[in-house]
Structure formats: structure tokens, C-alpha cells
Short mmCIF file of N, CA, C and O and ligand atoms in Angstrom, two decimals:
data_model
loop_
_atom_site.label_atom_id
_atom_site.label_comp_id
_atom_site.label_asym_id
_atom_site.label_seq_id
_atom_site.Cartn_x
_atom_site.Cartn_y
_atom_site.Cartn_z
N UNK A 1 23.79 10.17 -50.17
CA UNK A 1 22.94 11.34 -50.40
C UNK A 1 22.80 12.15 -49.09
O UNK A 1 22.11 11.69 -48.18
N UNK A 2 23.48 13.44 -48.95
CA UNK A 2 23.03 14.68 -48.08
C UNK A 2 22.14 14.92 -47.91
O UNK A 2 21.51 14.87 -48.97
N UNK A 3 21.42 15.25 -46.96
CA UNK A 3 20.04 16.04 -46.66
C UNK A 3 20.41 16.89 -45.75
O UNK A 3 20.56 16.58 -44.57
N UNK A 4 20.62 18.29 -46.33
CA UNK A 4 20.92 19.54 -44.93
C UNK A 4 19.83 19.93 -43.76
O UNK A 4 19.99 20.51 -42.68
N UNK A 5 18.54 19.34 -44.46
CA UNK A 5 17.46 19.54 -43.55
C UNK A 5 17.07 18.70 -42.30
O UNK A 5 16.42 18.88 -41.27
N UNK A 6 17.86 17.56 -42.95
CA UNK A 6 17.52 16.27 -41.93
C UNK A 6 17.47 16.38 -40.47
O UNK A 6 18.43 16.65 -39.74
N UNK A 7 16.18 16.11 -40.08
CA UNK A 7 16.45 16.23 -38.14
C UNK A 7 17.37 15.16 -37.78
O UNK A 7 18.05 15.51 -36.82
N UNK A 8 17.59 14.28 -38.08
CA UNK A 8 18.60 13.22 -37.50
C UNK A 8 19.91 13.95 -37.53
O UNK A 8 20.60 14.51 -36.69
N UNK A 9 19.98 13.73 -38.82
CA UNK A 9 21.46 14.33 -39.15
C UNK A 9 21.55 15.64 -38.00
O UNK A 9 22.60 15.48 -37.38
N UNK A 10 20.91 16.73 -37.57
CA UNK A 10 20.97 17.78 -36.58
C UNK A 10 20.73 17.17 -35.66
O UNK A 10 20.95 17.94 -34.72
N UNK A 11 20.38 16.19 -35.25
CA UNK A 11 20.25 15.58 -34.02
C UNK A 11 21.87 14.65 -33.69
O UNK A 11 22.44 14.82 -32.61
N UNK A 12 22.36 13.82 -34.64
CA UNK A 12 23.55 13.44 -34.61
C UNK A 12 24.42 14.61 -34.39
O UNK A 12 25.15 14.49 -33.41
N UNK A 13 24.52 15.62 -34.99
CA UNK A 13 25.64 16.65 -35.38
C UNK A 13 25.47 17.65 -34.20
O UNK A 13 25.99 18.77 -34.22
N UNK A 14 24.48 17.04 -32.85
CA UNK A 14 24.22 17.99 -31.91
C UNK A 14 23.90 19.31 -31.69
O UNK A 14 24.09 19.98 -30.67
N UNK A 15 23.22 19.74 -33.08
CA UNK A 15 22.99 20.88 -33.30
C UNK A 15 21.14 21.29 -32.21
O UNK A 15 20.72 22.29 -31.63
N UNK A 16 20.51 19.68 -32.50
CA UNK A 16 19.36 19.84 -31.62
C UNK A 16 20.53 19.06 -29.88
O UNK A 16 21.55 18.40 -29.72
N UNK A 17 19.64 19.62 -29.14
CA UNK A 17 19.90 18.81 -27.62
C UNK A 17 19.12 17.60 -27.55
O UNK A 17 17.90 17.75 -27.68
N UNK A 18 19.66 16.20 -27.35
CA UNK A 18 18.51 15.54 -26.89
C UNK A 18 18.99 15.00 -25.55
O UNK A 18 20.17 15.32 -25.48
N UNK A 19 18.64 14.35 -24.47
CA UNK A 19 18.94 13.50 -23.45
C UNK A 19 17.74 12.98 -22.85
O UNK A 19 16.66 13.55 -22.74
N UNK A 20 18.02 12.04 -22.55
CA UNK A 20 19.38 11.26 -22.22
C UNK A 20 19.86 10.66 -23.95
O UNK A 20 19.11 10.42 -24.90
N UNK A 21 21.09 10.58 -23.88
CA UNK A 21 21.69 10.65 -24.90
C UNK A 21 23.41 9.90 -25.55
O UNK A 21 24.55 10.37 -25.54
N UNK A 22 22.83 8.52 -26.06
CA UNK A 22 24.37 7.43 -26.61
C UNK A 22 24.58 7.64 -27.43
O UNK A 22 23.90 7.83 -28.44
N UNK A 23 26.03 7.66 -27.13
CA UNK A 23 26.94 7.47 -28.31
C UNK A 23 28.22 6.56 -28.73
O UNK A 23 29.12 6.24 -27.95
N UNK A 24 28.14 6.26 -29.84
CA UNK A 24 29.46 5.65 -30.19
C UNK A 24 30.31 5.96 -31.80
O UNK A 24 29.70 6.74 -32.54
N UNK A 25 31.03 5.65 -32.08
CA UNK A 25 32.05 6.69 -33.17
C UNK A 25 30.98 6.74 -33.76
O UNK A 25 30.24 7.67 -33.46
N UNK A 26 30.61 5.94 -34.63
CA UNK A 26 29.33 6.21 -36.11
C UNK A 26 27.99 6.18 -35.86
O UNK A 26 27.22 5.89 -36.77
N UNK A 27 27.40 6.59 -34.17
CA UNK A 27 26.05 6.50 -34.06
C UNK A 27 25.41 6.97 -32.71
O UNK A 27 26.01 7.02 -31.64
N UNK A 28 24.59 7.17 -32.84
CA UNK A 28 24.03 7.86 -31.65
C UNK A 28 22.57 7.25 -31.51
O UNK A 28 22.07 6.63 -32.45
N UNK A 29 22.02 7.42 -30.52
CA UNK A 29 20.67 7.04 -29.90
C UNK A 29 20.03 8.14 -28.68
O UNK A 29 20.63 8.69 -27.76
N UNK A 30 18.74 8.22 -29.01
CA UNK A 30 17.97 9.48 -28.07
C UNK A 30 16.65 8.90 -28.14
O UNK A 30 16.22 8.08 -28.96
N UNK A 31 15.98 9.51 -27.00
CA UNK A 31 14.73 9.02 -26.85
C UNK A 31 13.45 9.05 -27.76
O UNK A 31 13.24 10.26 -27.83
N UNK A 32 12.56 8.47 -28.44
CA UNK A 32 11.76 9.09 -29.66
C UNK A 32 10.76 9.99 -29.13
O UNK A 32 10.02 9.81 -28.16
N UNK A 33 10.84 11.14 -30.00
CA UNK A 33 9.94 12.19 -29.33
C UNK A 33 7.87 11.90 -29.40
O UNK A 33 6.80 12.49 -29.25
N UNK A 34 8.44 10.66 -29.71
CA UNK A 34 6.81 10.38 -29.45
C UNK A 34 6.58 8.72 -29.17
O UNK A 34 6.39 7.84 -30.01
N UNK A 35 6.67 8.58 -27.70
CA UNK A 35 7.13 7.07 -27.85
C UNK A 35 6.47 6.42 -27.28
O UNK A 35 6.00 6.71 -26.18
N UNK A 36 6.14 4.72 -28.28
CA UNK A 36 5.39 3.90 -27.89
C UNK A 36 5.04 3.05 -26.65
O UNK A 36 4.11 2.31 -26.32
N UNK A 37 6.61 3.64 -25.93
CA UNK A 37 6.34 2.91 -24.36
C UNK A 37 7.42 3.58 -23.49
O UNK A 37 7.72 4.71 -23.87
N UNK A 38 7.95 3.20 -22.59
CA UNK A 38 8.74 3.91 -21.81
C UNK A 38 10.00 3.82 -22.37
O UNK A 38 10.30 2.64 -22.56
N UNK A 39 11.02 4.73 -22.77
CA UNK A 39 11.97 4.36 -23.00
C UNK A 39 12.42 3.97 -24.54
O UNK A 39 13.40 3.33 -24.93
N UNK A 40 11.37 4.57 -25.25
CA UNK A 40 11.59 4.21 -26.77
C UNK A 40 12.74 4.65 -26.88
O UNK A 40 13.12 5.12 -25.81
N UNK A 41 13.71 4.75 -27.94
CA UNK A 41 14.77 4.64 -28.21
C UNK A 41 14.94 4.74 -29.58
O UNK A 41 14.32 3.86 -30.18
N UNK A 42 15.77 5.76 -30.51
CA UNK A 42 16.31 5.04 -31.50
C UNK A 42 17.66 5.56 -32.15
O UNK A 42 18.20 6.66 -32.28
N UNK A 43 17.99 4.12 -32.53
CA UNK A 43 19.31 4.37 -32.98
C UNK A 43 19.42 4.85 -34.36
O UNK A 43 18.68 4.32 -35.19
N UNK A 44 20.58 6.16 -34.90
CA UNK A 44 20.90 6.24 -35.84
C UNK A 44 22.11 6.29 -36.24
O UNK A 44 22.91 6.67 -35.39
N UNK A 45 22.61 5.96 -37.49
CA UNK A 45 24.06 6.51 -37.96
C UNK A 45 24.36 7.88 -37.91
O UNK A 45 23.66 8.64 -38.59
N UNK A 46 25.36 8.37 -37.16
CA UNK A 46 25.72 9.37 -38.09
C UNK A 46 25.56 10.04 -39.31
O UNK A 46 24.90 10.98 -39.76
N UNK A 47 26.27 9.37 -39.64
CA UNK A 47 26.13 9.64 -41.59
C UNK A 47 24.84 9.35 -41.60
O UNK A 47 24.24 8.61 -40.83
N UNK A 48 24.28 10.15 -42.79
CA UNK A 48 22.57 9.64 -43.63
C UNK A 48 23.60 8.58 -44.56
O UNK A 48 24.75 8.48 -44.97
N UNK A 49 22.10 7.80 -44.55
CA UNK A 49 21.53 6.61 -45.07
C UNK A 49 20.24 6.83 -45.07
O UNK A 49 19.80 7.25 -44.00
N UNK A 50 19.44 6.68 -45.99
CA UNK A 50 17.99 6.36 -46.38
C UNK A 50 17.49 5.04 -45.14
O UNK A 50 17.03 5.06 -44.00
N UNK A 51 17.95 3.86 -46.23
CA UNK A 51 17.61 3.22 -45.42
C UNK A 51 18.43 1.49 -45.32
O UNK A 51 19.26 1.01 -46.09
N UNK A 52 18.05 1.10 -44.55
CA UNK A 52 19.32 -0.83 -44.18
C UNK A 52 20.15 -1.13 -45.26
O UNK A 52 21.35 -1.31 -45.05
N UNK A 53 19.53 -1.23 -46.77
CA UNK A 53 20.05 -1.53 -47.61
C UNK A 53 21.35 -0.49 -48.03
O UNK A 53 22.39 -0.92 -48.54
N UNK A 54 21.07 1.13 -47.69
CA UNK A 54 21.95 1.84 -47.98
C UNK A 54 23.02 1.97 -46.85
O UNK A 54 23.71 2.96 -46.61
N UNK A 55 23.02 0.78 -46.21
CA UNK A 55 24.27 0.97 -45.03
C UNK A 55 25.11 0.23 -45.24
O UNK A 55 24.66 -0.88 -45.53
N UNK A 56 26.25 0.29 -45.22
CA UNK A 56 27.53 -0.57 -46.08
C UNK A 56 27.69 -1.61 -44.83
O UNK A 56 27.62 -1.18 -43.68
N UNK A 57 27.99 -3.54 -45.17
CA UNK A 57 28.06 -3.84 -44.39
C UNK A 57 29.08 -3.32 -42.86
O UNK A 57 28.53 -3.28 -41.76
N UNK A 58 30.14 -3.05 -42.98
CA UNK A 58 30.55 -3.25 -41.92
C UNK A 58 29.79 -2.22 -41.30
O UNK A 58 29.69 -2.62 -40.15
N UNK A 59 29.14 -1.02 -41.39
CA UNK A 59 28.78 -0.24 -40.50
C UNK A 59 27.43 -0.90 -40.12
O UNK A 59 26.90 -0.61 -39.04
N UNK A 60 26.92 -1.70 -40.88
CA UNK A 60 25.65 -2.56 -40.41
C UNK A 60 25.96 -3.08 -39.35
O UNK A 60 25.41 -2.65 -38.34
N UNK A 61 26.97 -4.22 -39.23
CA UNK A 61 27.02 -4.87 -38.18
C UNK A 61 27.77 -4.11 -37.06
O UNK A 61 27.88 -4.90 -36.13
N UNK A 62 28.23 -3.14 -36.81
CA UNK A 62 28.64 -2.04 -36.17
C UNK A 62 27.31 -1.63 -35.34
O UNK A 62 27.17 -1.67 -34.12
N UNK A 63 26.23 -1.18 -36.45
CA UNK A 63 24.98 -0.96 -35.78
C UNK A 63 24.26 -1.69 -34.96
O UNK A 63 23.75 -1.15 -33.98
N UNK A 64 24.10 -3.03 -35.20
CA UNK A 64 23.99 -4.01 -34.62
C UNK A 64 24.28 -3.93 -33.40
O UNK A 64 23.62 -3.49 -32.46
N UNK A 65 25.51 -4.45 -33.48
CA UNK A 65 26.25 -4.14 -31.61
C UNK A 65 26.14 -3.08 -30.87
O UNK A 65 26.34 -3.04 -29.65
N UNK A 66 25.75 -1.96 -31.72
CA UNK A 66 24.96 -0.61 -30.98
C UNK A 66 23.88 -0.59 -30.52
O UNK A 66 23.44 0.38 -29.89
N UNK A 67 23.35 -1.46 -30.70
CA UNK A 67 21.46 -1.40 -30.79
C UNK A 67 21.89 -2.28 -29.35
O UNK A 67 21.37 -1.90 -28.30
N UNK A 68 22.83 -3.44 -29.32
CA UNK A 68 22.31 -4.63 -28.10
C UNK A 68 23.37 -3.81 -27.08
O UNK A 68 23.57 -4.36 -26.00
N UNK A 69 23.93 -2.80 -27.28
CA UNK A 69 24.30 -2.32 -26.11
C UNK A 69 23.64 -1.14 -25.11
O UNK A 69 23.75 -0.91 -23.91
N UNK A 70 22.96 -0.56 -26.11
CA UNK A 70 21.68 0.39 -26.08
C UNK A 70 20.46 -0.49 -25.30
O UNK A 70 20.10 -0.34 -24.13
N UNK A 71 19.95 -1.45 -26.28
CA UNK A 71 19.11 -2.39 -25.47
C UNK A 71 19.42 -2.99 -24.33
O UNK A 71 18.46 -3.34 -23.64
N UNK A 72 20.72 -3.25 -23.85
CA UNK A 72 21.29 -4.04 -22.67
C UNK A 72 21.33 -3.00 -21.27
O UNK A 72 21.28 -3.32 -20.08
N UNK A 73 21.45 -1.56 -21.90
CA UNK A 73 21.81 -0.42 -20.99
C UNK A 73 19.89 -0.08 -20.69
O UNK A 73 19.67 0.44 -19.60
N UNK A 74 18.82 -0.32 -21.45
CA UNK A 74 17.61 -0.12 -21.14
C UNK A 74 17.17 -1.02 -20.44
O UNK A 74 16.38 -0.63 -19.58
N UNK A 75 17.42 -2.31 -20.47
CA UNK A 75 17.09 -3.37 -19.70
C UNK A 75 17.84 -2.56 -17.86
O UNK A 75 17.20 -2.31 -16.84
N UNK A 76 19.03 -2.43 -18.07
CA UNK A 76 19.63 -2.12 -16.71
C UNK A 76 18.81 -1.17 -16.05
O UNK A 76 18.28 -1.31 -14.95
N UNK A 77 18.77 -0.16 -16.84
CA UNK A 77 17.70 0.66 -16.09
C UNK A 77 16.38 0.62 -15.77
O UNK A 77 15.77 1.57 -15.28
N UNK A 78 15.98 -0.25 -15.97
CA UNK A 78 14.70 -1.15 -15.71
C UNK A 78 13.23 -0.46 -16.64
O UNK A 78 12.09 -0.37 -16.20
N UNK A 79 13.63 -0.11 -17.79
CA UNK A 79 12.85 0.42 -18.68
C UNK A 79 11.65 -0.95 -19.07
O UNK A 79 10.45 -0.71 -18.99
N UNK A 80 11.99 -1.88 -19.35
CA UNK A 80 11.91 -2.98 -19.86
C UNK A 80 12.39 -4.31 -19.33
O UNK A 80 13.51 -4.58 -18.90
N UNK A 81 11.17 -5.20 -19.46
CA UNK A 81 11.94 -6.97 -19.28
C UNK A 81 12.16 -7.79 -20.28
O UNK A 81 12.57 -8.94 -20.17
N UNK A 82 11.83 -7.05 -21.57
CA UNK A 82 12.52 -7.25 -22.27
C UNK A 82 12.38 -6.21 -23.81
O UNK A 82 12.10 -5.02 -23.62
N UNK A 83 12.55 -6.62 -25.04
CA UNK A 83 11.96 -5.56 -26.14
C UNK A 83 12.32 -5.61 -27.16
O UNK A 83 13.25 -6.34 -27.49
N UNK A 84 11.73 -4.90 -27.92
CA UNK A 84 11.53 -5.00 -29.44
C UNK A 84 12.41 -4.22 -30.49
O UNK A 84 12.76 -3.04 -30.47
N UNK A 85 12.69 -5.38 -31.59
CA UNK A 85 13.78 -4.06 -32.43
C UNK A 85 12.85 -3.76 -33.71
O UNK A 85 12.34 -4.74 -34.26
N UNK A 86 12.63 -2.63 -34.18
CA UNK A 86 11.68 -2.39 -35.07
C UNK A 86 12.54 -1.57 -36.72
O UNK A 86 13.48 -0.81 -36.51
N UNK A 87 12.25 -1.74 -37.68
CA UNK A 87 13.11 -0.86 -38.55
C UNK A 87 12.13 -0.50 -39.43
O UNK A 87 11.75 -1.56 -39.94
N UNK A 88 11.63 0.24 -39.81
CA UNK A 88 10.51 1.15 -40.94
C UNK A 88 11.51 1.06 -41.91
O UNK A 88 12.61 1.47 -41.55
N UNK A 89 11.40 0.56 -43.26
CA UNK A 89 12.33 1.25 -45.02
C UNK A 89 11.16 1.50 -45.75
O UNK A 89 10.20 0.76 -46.00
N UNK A 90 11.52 3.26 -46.20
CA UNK A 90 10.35 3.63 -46.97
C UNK A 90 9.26 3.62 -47.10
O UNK A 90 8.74 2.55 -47.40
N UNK A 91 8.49 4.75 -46.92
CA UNK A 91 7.06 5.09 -46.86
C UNK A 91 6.28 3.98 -46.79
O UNK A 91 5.84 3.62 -45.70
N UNK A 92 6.09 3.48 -47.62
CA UNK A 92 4.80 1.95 -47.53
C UNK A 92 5.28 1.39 -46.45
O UNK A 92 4.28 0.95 -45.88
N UNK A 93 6.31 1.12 -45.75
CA UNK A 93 6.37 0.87 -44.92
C UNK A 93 6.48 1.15 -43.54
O UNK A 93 6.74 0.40 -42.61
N UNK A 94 6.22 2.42 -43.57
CA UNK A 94 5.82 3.51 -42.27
C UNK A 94 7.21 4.99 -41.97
O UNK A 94 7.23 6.02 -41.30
N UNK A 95 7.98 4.43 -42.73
CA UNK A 95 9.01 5.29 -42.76
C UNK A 95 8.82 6.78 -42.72
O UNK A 95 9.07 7.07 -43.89
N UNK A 96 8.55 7.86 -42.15
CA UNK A 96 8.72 9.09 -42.02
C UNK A 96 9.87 9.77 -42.14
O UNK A 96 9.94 10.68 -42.96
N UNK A 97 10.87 9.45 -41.40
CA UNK A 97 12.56 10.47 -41.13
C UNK A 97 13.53 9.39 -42.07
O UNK A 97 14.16 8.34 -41.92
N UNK A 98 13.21 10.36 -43.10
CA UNK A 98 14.01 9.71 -44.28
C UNK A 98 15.57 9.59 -44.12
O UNK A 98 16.16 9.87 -45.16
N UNK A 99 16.29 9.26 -43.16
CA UNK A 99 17.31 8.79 -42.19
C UNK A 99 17.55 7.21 -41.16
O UNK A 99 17.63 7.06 -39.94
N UNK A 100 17.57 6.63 -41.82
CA UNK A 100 17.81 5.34 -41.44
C UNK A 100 17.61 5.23 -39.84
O UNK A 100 18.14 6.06 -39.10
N UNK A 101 16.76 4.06 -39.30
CA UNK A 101 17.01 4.34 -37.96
C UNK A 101 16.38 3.15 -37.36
O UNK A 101 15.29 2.70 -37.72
N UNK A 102 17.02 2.73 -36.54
CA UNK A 102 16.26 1.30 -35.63
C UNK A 102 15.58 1.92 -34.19
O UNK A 102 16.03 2.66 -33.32
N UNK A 103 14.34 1.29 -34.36
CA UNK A 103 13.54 1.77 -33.28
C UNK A 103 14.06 0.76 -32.03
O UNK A 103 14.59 -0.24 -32.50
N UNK A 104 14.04 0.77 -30.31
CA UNK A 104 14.52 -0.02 -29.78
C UNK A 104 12.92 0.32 -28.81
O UNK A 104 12.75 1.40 -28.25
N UNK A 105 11.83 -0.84 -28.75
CA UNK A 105 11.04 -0.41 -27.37
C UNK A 105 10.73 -1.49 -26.72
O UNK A 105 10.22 -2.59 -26.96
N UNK A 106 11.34 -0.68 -25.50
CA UNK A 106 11.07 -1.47 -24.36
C UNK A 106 9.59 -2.35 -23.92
O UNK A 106 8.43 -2.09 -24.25
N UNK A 107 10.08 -3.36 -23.13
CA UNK A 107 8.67 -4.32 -23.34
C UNK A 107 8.03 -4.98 -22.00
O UNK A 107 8.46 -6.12 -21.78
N UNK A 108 7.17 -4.55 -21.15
CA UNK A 108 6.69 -5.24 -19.77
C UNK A 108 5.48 -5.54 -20.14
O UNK A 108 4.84 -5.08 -21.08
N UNK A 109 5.05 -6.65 -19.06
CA UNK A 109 3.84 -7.66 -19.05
C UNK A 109 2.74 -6.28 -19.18
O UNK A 109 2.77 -5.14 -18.71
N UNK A 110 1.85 -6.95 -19.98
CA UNK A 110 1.04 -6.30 -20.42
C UNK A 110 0.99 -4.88 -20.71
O UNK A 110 0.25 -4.21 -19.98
N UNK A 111 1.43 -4.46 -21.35
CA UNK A 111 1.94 -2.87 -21.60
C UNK A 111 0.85 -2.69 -22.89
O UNK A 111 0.44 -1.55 -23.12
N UNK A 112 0.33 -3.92 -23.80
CA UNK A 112 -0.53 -3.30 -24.54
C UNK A 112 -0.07 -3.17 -25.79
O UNK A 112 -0.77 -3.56 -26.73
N UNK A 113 1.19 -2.60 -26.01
CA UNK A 113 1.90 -2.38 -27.50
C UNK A 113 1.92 -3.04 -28.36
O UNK A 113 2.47 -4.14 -28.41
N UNK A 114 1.27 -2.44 -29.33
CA UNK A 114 1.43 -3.34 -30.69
C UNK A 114 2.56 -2.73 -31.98
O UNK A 114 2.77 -1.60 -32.40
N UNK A 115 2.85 -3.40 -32.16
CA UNK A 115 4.04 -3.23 -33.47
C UNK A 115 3.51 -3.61 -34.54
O UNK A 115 2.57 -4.36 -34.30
N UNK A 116 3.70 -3.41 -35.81
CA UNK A 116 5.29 -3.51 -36.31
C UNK A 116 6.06 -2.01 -36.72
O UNK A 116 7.17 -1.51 -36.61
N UNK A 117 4.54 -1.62 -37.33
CA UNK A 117 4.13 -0.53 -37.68
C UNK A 117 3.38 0.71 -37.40
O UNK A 117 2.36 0.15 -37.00
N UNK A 118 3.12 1.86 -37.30
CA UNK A 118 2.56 3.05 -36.71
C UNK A 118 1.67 3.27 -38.05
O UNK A 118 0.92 4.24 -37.92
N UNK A 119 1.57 2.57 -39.41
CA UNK A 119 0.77 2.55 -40.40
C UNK A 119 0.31 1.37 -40.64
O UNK A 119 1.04 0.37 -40.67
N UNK A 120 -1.09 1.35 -40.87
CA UNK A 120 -1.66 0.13 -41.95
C UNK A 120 -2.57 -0.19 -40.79
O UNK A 120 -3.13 -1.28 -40.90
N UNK A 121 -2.92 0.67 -39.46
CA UNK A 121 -3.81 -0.19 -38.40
C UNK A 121 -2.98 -1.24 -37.75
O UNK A 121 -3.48 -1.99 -36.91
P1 AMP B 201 9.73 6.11 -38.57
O1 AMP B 201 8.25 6.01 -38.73
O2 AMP B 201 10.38 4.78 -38.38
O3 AMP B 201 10.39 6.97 -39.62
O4 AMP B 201 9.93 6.79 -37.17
C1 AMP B 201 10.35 8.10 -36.98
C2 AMP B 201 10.32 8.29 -35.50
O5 AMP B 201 11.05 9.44 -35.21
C3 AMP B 201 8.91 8.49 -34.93
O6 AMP B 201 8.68 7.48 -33.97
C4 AMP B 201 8.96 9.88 -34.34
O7 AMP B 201 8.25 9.97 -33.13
C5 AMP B 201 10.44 10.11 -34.15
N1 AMP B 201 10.89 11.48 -34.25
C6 AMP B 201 10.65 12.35 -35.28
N2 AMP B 201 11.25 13.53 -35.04
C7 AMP B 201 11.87 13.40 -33.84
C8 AMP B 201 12.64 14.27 -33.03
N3 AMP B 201 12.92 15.52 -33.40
N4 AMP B 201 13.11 13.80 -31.86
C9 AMP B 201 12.85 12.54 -31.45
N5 AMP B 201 12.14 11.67 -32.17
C10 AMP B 201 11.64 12.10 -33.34
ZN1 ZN B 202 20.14 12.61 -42.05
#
């Protein structure tokens, strides 16, 4: 399913600017424009996808190895000592950017952050 409106999808398709800014063939990662700690992060496909379930395996585990190279490159830069992988599917579950997307945030001693969710308290 297309969505011409989608900010991801214009954010993948570089139509918005973001940086600092990864990439690899089927995915990209940019900083979240409202983020829970230093260095939030998140990864998306290219292509829309709703959400995990609508991602065909191999590009799943594709994503995967995107996320720990993303996470490995935030650790280097000393964003984090270590951190969290977070995934919202569908509204009840905090989902907003109806575009599939793994949250990546960075994690130091006492920083305070609570997860899982940005809904439910
Ligand atoms: P979720 O609740 O998992 O759908 O998270 C959506 C995330 O996307 C939120 O953390 C937002 O801060 C972030 N976000 C929404 N629009 C943008 C944008 N244009 N640029 C960067 N991050 C965004
Ligand atoms: Zn999209």
C-alpha cells in the first residue's frame, strides 16, 4: 500500500533533508525529530510498509543488520553505552507514522528514559 503523503516515504525519497543521515540499498535512518535522548534514531524501509508483519522476511532480516550497524555506528560516536530497540505496530500501540519504523535510543547511566511506549503513561 502507497501513501503519497507519507513523511517517511519523503524522507527516504530525499525529498525532505535530514542529517546526519544512513543509508543502505532498502533503508535509511535520521535522527527523530523529537527525541527521547541523544541520538534517537530511526530506521526505515524504503518502501512503505505499515508495519513488521507487512515486511517480507528477507527484507526483515536485512533490517535487522541495519539497525546493529546503525546502533554500532551510535555507540562509536559515543551517543550511548549502550541502547534500546523500540518498534510501535498500530495505534494502540503508540504508532503515529503509519510507515514502519524501528526506533534506535541511545542509553547512559542514569539518563532517566523510560520506554516502551510514548502512550499509555
Ligand atoms: P511512532 O510513535 O513509533 O510512530 O514514532 C514516530 C516518530 O517519528 C516519533 O518519535 C516522532 O518524533 C518522529 N517523527 C515524526 N515526524 C518526523 C520527522 N519529520 N522527522 C523526524 N522524526 C519524525
Ligand atoms: Zn511511507
Amino acid at each position: 500500500m502507497k501513501d503519497k503523503n507519507c513523511i517517511f516515504c519523503k524522507i527516504a525519497k530525499k525529498e525532505i533533508k535530514k542529517g546526519p543521515f544512513y543509508e543502505s540499498d532498502n533503508f535509511v535512518a535520521f535522527r527523530d525529530g523529537s527525541p527521547v535522548n541523544e541520538g534517537h534514531t530511526l530506521v526505515v524501509p524504503k518502501k512503505h510498509f505499515v508495519t513488521l508483519l507487512d515486511i517480507p522476511d528477507k527484507l526483515g532480516v536485512e533490517m535487522l543488520n541495519f539497525v546493529k550497524k546503525v546502533a554500532e555506528r551510535l555507540m562509536e560516536e559515543k551517543f550511548g553505552d549502550g541502547f534500546n530497540i523500540v518498534m510501535n505496530n498500530l495505534e494502540v500501540a503508540g504508532q503515529v507514522v503509519m510507515h514502519a519504523h524501528i526506533h534506535i535510543v541511545p542509553r547512559k547511566e542514569g539518563d532517566g528514559v523510560r520506554l516502551v511506549s510514548r502512550v499509555g503513561g
